Amino acid sequence: DSGVTQTPKHLITATGQRVTLRCSPRSGDLSVYWYQQSLDQGLQFLIQYYNGEERAKGNILERFSAQQFPDLHSELNLSSLELGDSALYFCASSSLAGASTDTQYFGPGTRLTVL
Amino acid sequence: AQKVTQAQTEISVVEKEDVTLDCVYETRDTTYYLFWYKQPPSGELVFLIRRNSFDEQNEISGRYSWNFQKSTSSFNFTITASQVVDSAVYFCALSEGARDDMRFGAGTRLTVKP
């Protein structure tokens, strides 16, 4: 158990809908990262937050957004969902200064299925 | 461009065999970090090791060992006396200080048969 929690574990929804994925980092960690894992794209970095501020952006679609709250939990919002958004979404956290070179500890993931 | 190649898509071994998973990376930076993660059938990503570019010492942790060779840009992972519980997808990843992201290889699916 990495100490990173993600909810829900599974999510099934329809095209065009909006969903919110939630992540709680390990105790004491200030950085939260979001990744998407799909069969065709592999593991892709989406976005990073450090102590409430956006730190880095990767291959995140405009339909997706994220935020990190004062209690350091983070939410990833996915809107206007398409079939291709079906994937496993991971959250990770790290304890150092928020650099991508820090060790990232991953949560169990949220499996999103868009029908 | 920053890139990680895991040429072995799938490997199948019988329990107690040794197995090596290959990872080749590309970077122009002198400062970078390499990682290995394990993804068992349950789906979570488990951190195994982090190594910086200035430390070429091989690392051993129980049945796991890692061979880092800058001359060949490789960071290979060996499991000695494999067990069924080692069955998983293993990912190698690269991160540079100048970049914001950690780049993962495509992964190697290891199946250990009893």
Short mmCIF file of C-alpha atoms in Angstrom, two decimals:
data_model
loop_
_atom_site.label_atom_id
_atom_site.label_comp_id
_atom_site.label_asym_id
_atom_site.label_seq_id
_atom_site.Cartn_x
_atom_site.Cartn_y
_atom_site.Cartn_z
CA ASP A 1 0.00 0.00 0.00
CA SER A 2 1.60 3.24 -1.22
CA GLY A 3 -0.50 5.49 1.01
CA VAL A 4 -2.06 7.25 -1.98
CA THR A 5 -5.81 6.79 -2.20
CA GLN A 6 -8.04 7.20 -5.20
CA THR A 7 -11.79 7.09 -5.55
CA PRO A 8 -13.78 5.70 -7.13
CA LYS A 9 -12.08 2.48 -8.12
CA HIS A 10 -14.33 2.00 -11.13
CA LEU A 11 -16.48 4.43 -13.06
CA ILE A 12 -18.81 3.67 -15.95
CA THR A 13 -20.43 6.53 -17.78
CA ALA A 14 -21.73 7.57 -21.17
CA THR A 15 -20.26 9.72 -23.91
CA GLY A 16 -20.73 13.42 -23.38
CA GLN A 17 -20.84 13.14 -19.61
CA ARG A 18 -18.56 14.67 -16.99
CA VAL A 19 -16.83 12.85 -14.17
CA THR A 20 -14.58 13.73 -11.26
CA LEU A 21 -11.78 11.54 -10.00
CA ARG A 22 -10.41 12.11 -6.54
CA CYS A 23 -6.96 11.56 -5.09
CA SER A 24 -5.49 11.90 -1.62
CA PRO A 25 -1.70 11.98 -1.51
CA ARG A 26 0.50 10.28 1.07
CA SER A 27 0.63 12.05 4.36
CA GLY A 28 3.09 14.92 4.10
CA ASP A 29 3.40 14.87 0.33
CA LEU A 30 2.81 18.21 -1.36
CA SER A 31 2.95 17.12 -4.99
CA VAL A 32 0.22 15.33 -6.87
CA TYR A 33 0.58 13.98 -10.40
CA TRP A 34 -2.09 12.60 -12.71
CA TYR A 35 -1.44 9.97 -15.37
CA GLN A 36 -3.54 8.22 -17.97
CA GLN A 37 -2.85 4.62 -18.91
CA SER A 38 -4.46 3.35 -22.09
CA LEU A 39 -3.69 0.41 -24.35
CA ASP A 40 -2.68 2.53 -27.30
CA GLN A 41 -0.89 5.41 -25.54
CA GLY A 42 0.67 3.64 -22.59
CA LEU A 43 1.34 5.65 -19.43
CA GLN A 44 1.08 9.37 -20.12
CA PHE A 45 1.68 12.23 -17.74
CA LEU A 46 -1.24 14.64 -17.60
CA ILE A 47 -0.62 17.30 -14.98
CA GLN A 48 1.14 18.05 -11.70
CA TYR A 49 0.17 20.20 -8.76
CA TYR A 50 2.48 21.30 -5.98
CA ASN A 51 1.03 22.72 -2.79
CA GLY A 52 -2.09 23.92 -4.53
CA GLU A 53 -0.44 25.39 -7.61
CA GLU A 54 -0.19 23.91 -11.07
CA ARG A 55 3.46 22.96 -11.57
CA ALA A 56 3.62 21.13 -14.87
CA LYS A 57 1.41 20.14 -17.73
CA GLY A 58 1.75 17.16 -20.01
CA ASN A 59 -0.54 15.66 -22.61
CA ILE A 60 -3.73 16.85 -20.99
CA LEU A 61 -6.71 17.57 -23.19
CA GLU A 62 -8.56 20.86 -22.89
CA ARG A 63 -11.65 18.90 -21.85
CA PHE A 64 -9.74 17.79 -18.77
CA SER A 65 -8.87 19.92 -15.79
CA ALA A 66 -7.53 19.40 -12.31
CA GLN A 67 -7.09 21.21 -9.05
CA GLN A 68 -5.46 20.68 -5.70
CA PHE A 69 -7.24 21.81 -2.59
CA PRO A 70 -5.85 23.32 0.64
CA ASP A 71 -5.95 19.90 2.31
CA LEU A 72 -3.77 18.72 -0.61
CA HIS A 73 -6.23 16.28 -2.10
CA SER A 74 -6.67 16.64 -5.82
CA GLU A 75 -9.47 16.17 -8.30
CA LEU A 76 -9.27 15.44 -12.01
CA ASN A 77 -12.30 16.57 -13.96
CA LEU A 78 -13.03 14.96 -17.31
CA SER A 79 -15.80 16.48 -19.42
CA SER A 80 -17.49 15.85 -22.76
CA LEU A 81 -16.28 12.30 -22.46
CA GLU A 82 -15.48 10.29 -25.55
CA LEU A 83 -15.03 6.55 -26.02
CA GLY A 84 -11.29 7.11 -26.30
CA ASP A 85 -11.14 8.50 -22.80
CA SER A 86 -11.68 5.02 -21.41
CA ALA A 87 -8.51 4.29 -19.49
CA LEU A 88 -6.95 3.74 -16.11
CA TYR A 89 -6.23 7.06 -14.41
CA PHE A 90 -3.51 7.14 -11.82
CA CYS A 91 -2.66 9.67 -9.21
CA ALA A 92 0.81 9.79 -7.71
CA SER A 93 2.40 11.86 -5.00
CA SER A 94 5.93 12.79 -3.99
CA SER A 95 7.47 14.37 -0.96
CA LEU A 96 10.32 16.48 -2.25
CA ALA A 97 10.31 19.80 -4.01
CA GLY A 98 7.94 18.75 -6.72
CA ALA A 99 10.45 17.96 -9.41
CA SER A 100 9.68 15.23 -11.88
CA THR A 101 12.85 13.52 -10.68
CA ASP A 102 11.35 12.83 -7.27
CA THR A 103 10.15 9.33 -6.51
CA GLN A 104 6.46 9.18 -7.24
CA TYR A 105 4.22 6.81 -5.32
CA PHE A 106 1.12 5.75 -7.18
CA GLY A 107 -2.41 5.16 -6.06
CA PRO A 108 -4.45 2.12 -7.11
CA GLY A 109 -6.00 3.94 -10.03
CA THR A 110 -9.52 4.66 -11.24
CA ARG A 111 -10.72 2.63 -14.18
CA LEU A 112 -12.96 4.76 -16.36
CA THR A 113 -15.19 3.14 -18.95
CA VAL A 114 -17.04 5.40 -21.37
CA LEU A 115 -19.92 3.67 -23.19
CA ALA B 1 14.27 13.57 -27.40
CA GLN B 2 13.70 11.85 -24.12
CA LYS B 3 12.76 8.27 -24.78
CA VAL B 4 12.60 4.93 -23.01
CA THR B 5 12.61 1.66 -24.93
CA GLN B 6 11.63 -1.67 -23.49
CA ALA B 7 12.08 -3.91 -26.47
CA GLN B 8 10.71 -7.03 -24.80
CA THR B 9 6.95 -6.87 -24.96
CA GLU B 10 6.36 -10.18 -23.23
CA ILE B 11 8.57 -12.69 -21.47
CA SER B 12 7.53 -16.07 -20.14
CA VAL B 13 9.70 -18.11 -17.79
CA VAL B 14 9.30 -21.07 -15.51
CA GLU B 15 9.55 -20.57 -11.78
CA LYS B 16 13.10 -20.41 -10.40
CA GLU B 17 14.55 -19.23 -13.69
CA ASP B 18 16.47 -15.96 -13.75
CA VAL B 19 15.10 -13.29 -16.05
CA THR B 20 16.43 -9.93 -17.23
CA LEU B 21 14.22 -7.10 -18.38
CA ASP B 22 15.92 -4.63 -20.68
CA CYS B 23 15.57 -0.86 -20.64
CA VAL B 24 17.36 1.50 -22.99
CA TYR B 25 16.98 5.24 -22.69
CA GLU B 26 17.84 8.33 -24.68
CA THR B 27 18.68 11.68 -23.18
CA ARG B 28 20.99 14.58 -23.86
CA ASP B 29 21.05 15.67 -20.24
CA THR B 30 23.86 14.75 -17.90
CA THR B 31 21.54 14.81 -14.90
CA TYR B 32 18.64 12.42 -15.01
CA TYR B 33 16.91 9.74 -12.98
CA LEU B 34 15.81 6.26 -13.91
CA PHE B 35 13.03 4.28 -12.30
CA TRP B 36 11.47 0.85 -12.37
CA TYR B 37 7.86 0.22 -11.45
CA LYS B 38 5.90 -3.02 -11.19
CA GLN B 39 2.24 -3.31 -12.18
CA PRO B 40 0.79 -6.61 -10.91
CA PRO B 41 -2.52 -7.97 -12.22
CA SER B 42 -4.35 -6.00 -9.54
CA GLY B 43 -3.38 -2.84 -11.44
CA GLU B 44 -1.54 -0.61 -9.04
CA LEU B 45 1.93 0.73 -9.85
CA VAL B 46 4.54 -0.25 -7.30
CA PHE B 47 7.80 1.69 -7.03
CA LEU B 48 10.88 -0.53 -7.16
CA ILE B 49 13.94 1.69 -7.59
CA ARG B 50 15.18 5.19 -8.39
CA ARG B 51 18.71 5.77 -9.63
CA ASN B 52 20.44 9.02 -10.57
CA SER B 53 22.78 9.39 -13.52
CA PHE B 54 25.83 9.91 -11.33
CA ASP B 55 25.51 6.63 -9.50
CA GLU B 56 26.49 3.71 -11.69
CA GLN B 57 26.79 1.21 -8.89
CA ASN B 58 24.69 -1.84 -9.40
CA GLU B 59 21.97 -2.35 -6.86
CA ILE B 60 20.71 -5.54 -5.30
CA SER B 61 17.58 -5.93 -3.23
CA GLY B 62 16.81 -9.52 -2.37
CA ARG B 63 16.10 -11.35 -5.61
CA TYR B 64 16.08 -8.09 -7.57
CA SER B 65 19.13 -6.46 -9.07
CA TRP B 66 19.68 -3.57 -11.41
CA ASN B 67 22.53 -2.98 -13.81
CA PHE B 68 23.02 0.66 -14.83
CA GLN B 69 25.45 1.25 -17.70
CA LYS B 70 25.77 4.80 -18.99
CA SER B 71 28.05 3.67 -21.82
CA THR B 72 25.17 1.75 -23.38
CA SER B 73 22.35 3.92 -21.93
CA SER B 74 20.81 0.90 -20.31
CA PHE B 75 19.23 0.21 -16.96
CA ASN B 76 18.40 -3.47 -16.90
CA PHE B 77 16.49 -5.31 -14.21
CA THR B 78 17.17 -8.91 -13.24
CA ILE B 79 14.98 -11.15 -11.14
CA THR B 80 16.82 -14.13 -9.74
CA ALA B 81 14.97 -17.35 -9.02
CA SER B 82 11.70 -15.97 -10.30
CA GLN B 83 8.44 -16.74 -8.54
CA VAL B 84 4.85 -16.79 -9.70
CA VAL B 85 4.23 -13.61 -7.67
CA ASP B 86 6.71 -11.80 -9.91
CA SER B 87 4.21 -12.03 -12.75
CA ALA B 88 3.42 -8.43 -13.66
CA VAL B 89 4.08 -5.70 -16.16
CA TYR B 90 7.33 -3.91 -15.42
CA PHE B 91 7.91 -0.33 -16.49
CA CYS B 92 11.14 1.55 -16.83
CA ALA B 93 10.92 5.34 -16.65
CA LEU B 94 13.20 8.32 -17.21
CA SER B 95 13.06 11.78 -15.73
CA GLU B 96 15.29 14.78 -16.42
CA GLY B 97 15.67 17.79 -14.21
CA ALA B 98 15.01 20.12 -17.12
CA ARG B 99 11.71 18.50 -18.02
CA ASP B 100 8.43 18.45 -16.19
CA ASP B 101 7.43 14.90 -16.86
CA MET B 102 8.50 11.34 -16.21
CA ARG B 103 8.49 9.28 -19.39
CA PHE B 104 7.59 5.61 -19.20
CA GLY B 105 8.57 2.80 -21.50
CA ALA B 106 5.86 0.62 -22.99
CA GLY B 107 6.39 -2.03 -20.34
CA THR B 108 7.38 -5.69 -20.35
CA ARG B 109 4.81 -8.27 -19.36
CA LEU B 110 6.49 -11.02 -17.36
CA THR B 111 4.71 -14.30 -16.83
CA VAL B 112 6.24 -16.77 -14.40
CA LYS B 113 4.76 -20.23 -14.72
CA PRO B 114 4.80 -22.73 -11.87
#
